[in-house]
CSV table of N, CA and C in Angstrom, one decimal:
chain,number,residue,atom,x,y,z
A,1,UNK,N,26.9,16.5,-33.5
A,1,UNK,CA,25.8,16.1,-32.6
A,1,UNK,C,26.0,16.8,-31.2
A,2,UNK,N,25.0,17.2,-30.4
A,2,UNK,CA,25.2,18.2,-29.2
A,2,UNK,C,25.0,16.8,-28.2
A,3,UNK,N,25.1,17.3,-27.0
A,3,UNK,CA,25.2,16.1,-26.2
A,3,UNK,C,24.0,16.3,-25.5
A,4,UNK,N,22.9,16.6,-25.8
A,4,UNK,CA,21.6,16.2,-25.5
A,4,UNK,C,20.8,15.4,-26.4
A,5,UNK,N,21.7,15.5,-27.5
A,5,UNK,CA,21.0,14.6,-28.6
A,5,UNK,C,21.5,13.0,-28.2
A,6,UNK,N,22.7,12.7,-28.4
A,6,UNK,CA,23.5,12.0,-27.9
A,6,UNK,C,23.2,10.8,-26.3
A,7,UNK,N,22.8,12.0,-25.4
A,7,UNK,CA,22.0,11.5,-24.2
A,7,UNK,C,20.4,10.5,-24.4
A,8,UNK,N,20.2,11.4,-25.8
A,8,UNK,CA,18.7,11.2,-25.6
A,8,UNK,C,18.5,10.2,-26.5
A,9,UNK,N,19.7,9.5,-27.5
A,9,UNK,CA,19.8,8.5,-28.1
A,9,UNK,C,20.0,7.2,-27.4
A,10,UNK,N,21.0,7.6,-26.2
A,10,UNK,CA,21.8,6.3,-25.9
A,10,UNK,C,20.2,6.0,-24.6
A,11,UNK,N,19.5,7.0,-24.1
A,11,UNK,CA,18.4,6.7,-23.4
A,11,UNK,C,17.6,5.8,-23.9
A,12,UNK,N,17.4,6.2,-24.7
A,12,UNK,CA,16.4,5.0,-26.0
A,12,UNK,C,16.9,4.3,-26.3
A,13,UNK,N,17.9,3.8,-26.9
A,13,UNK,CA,18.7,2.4,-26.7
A,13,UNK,C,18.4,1.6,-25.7
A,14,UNK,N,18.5,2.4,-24.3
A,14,UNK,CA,18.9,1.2,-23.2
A,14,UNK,C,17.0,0.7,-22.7
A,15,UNK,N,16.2,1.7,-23.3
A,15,UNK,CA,14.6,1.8,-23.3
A,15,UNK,C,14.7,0.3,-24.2
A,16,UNK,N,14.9,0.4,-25.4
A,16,UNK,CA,14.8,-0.6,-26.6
A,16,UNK,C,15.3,-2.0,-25.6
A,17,UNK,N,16.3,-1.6,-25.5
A,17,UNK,CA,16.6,-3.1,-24.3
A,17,UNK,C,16.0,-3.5,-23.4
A,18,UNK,N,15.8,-2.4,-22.5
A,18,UNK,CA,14.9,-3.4,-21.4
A,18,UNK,C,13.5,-3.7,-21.9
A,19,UNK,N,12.9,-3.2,-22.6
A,19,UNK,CA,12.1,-4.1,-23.8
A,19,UNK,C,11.5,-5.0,-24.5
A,20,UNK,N,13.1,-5.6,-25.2
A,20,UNK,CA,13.5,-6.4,-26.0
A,20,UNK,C,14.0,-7.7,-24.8
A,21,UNK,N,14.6,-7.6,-23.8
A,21,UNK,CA,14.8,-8.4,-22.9
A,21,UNK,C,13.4,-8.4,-22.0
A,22,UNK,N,12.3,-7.8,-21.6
A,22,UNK,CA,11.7,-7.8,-20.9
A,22,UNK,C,11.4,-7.3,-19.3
A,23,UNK,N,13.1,-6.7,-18.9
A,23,UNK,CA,13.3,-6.4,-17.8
A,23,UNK,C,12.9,-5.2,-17.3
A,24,UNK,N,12.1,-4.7,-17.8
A,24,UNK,CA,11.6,-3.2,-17.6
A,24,UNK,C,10.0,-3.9,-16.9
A,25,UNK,N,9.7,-5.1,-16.7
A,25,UNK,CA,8.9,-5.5,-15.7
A,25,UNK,C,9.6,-6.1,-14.0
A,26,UNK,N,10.9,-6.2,-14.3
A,26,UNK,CA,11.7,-6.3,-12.6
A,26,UNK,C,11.5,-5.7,-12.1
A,27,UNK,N,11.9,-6.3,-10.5
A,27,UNK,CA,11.7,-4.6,-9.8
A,27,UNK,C,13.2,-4.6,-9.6
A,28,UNK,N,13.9,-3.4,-9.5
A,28,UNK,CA,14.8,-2.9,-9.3
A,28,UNK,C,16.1,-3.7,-9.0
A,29,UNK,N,16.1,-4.7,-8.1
A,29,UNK,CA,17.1,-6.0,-7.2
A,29,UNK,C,17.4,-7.0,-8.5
A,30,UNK,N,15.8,-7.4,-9.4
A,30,UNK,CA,16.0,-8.4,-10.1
A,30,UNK,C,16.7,-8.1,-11.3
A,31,UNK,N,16.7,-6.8,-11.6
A,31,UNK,CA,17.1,-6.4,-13.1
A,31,UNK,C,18.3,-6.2,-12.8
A,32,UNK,N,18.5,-5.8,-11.7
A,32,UNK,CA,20.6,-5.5,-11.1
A,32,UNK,C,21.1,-6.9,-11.7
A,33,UNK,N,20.3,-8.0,-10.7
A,33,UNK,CA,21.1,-9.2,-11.2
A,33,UNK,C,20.4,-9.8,-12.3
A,34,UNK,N,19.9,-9.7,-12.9
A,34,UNK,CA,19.7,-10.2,-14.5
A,34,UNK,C,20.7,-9.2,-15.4
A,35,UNK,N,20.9,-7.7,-15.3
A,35,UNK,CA,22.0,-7.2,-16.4
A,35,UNK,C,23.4,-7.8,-15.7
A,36,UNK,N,23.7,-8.0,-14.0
A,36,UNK,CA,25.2,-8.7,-13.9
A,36,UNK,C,25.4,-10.0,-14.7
A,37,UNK,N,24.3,-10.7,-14.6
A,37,UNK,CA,23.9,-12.1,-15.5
A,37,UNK,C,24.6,-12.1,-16.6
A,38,UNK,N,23.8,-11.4,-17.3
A,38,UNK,CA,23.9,-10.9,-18.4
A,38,UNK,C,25.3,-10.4,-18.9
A,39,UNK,N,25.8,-9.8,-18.9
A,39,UNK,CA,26.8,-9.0,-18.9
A,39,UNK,C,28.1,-10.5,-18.5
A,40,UNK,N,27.8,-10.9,-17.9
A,40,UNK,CA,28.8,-11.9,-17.0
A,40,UNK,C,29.3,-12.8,-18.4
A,41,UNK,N,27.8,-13.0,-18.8
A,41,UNK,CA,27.8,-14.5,-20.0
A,41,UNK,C,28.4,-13.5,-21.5
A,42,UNK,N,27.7,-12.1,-21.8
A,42,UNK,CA,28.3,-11.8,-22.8
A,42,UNK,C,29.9,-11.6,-22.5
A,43,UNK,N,30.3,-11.1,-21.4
A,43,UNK,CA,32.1,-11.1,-21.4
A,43,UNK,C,32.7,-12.5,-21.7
A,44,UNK,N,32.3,-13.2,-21.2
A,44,UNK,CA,32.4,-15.1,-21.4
A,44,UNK,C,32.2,-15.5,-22.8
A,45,UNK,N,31.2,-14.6,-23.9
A,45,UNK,CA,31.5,-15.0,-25.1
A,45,UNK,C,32.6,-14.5,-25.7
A,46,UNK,N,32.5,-13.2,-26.1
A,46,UNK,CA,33.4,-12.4,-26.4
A,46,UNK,C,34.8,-12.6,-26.3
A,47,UNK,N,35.3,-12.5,-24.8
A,47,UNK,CA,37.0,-13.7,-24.9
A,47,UNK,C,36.9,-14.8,-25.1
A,48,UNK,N,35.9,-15.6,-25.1
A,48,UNK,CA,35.9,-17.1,-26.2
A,48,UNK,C,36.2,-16.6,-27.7
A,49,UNK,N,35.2,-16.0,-28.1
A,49,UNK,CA,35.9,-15.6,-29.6
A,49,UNK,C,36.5,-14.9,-29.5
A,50,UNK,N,37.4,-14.3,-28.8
A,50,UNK,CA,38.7,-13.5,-29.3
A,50,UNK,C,39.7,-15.0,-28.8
A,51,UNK,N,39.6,-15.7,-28.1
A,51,UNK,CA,40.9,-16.7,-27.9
A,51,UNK,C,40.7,-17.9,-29.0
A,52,UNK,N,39.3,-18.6,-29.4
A,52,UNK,CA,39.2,-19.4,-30.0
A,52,UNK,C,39.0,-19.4,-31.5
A,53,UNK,N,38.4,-18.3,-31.8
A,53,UNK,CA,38.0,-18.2,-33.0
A,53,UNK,C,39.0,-18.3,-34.4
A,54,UNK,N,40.4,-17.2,-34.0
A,54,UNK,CA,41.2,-17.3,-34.6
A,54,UNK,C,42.1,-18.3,-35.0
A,55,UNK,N,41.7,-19.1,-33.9
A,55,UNK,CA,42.8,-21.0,-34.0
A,55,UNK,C,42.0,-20.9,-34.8
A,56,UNK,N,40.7,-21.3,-34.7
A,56,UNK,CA,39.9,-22.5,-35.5
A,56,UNK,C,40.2,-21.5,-37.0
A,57,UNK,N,40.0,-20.4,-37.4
A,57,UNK,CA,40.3,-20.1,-38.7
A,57,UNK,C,41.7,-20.1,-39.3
A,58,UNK,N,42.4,-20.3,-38.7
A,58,UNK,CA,43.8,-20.7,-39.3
A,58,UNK,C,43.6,-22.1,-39.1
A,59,UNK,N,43.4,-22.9,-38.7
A,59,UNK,CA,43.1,-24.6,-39.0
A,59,UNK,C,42.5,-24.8,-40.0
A,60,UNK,N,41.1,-23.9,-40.3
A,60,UNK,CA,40.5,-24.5,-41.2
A,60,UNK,C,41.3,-23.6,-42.8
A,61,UNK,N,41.8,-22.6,-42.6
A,61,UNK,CA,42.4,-22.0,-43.8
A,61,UNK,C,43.6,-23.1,-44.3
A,62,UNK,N,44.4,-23.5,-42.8
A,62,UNK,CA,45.2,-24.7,-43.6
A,62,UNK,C,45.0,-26.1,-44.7
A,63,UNK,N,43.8,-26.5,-43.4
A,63,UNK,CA,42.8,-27.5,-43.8
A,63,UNK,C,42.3,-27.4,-45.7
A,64,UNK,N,42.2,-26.3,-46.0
A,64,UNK,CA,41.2,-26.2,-47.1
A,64,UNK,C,42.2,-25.7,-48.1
A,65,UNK,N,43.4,-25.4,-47.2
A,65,UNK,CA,44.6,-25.2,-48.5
A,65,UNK,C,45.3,-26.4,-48.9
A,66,UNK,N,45.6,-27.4,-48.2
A,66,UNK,CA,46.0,-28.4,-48.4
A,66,UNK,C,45.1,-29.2,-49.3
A,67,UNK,N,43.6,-28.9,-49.3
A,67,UNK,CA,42.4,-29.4,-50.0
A,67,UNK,C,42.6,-29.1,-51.6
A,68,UNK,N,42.9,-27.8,-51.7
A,68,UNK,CA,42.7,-27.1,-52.9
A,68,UNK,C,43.9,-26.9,-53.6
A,69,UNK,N,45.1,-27.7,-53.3
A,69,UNK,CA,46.6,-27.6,-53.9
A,69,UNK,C,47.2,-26.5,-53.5
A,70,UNK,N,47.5,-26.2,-52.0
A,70,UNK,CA,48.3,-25.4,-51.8
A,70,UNK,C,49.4,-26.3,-51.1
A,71,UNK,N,50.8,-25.7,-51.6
A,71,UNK,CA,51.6,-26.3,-51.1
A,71,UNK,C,51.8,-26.5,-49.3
A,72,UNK,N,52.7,-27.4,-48.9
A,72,UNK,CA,52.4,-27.9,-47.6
A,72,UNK,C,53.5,-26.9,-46.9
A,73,UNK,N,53.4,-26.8,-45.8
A,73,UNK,CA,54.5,-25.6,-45.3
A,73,UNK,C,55.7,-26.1,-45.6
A,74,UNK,N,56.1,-27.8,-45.4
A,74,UNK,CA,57.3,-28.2,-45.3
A,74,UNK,C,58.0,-27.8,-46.2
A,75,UNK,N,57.6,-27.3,-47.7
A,75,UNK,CA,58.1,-27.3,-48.8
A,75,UNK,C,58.3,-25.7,-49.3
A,76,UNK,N,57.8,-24.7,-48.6
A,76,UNK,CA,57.7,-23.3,-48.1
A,76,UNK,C,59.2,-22.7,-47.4
């Protein structure tokens, strides 16, 4: 891929977005702070599921092994 292709993809993407969100009717101030918004809350998911996600699936993998006859660690 040459990097005008590349340019001219990731331009359309961010077109598709302001779009798909609607912010391509802000004026210029509002859409600053609606993508910091934005952006603020997606970082705030993202390290939730990287901190919490993996507890909860090793609980529930315990949970469902102990369900299904897997031995108990004590005995491991």
């Amino acid at each position: 891929m040459d990097i005008k292709r590349v340019k001219d993809y990731i331009s359309w993407l961010y077109y598709q977005y302001l779009l798909v969100t609607c912010s391509y009717v802000l004026e210029p101030w509002e859409r600053s702070m609606f993508h910091t918004v934005f952006v603020t809350v997606f970082a705030m998911v993202v390290y939730t599921a990287y901190v919490f996600v993996p507890i909860h699936v090793r609980l529930a993998f315990e949970f469902f092994s102990q369900i299904f006859g897997g031995k108990p660690e004590s005995t491991i």
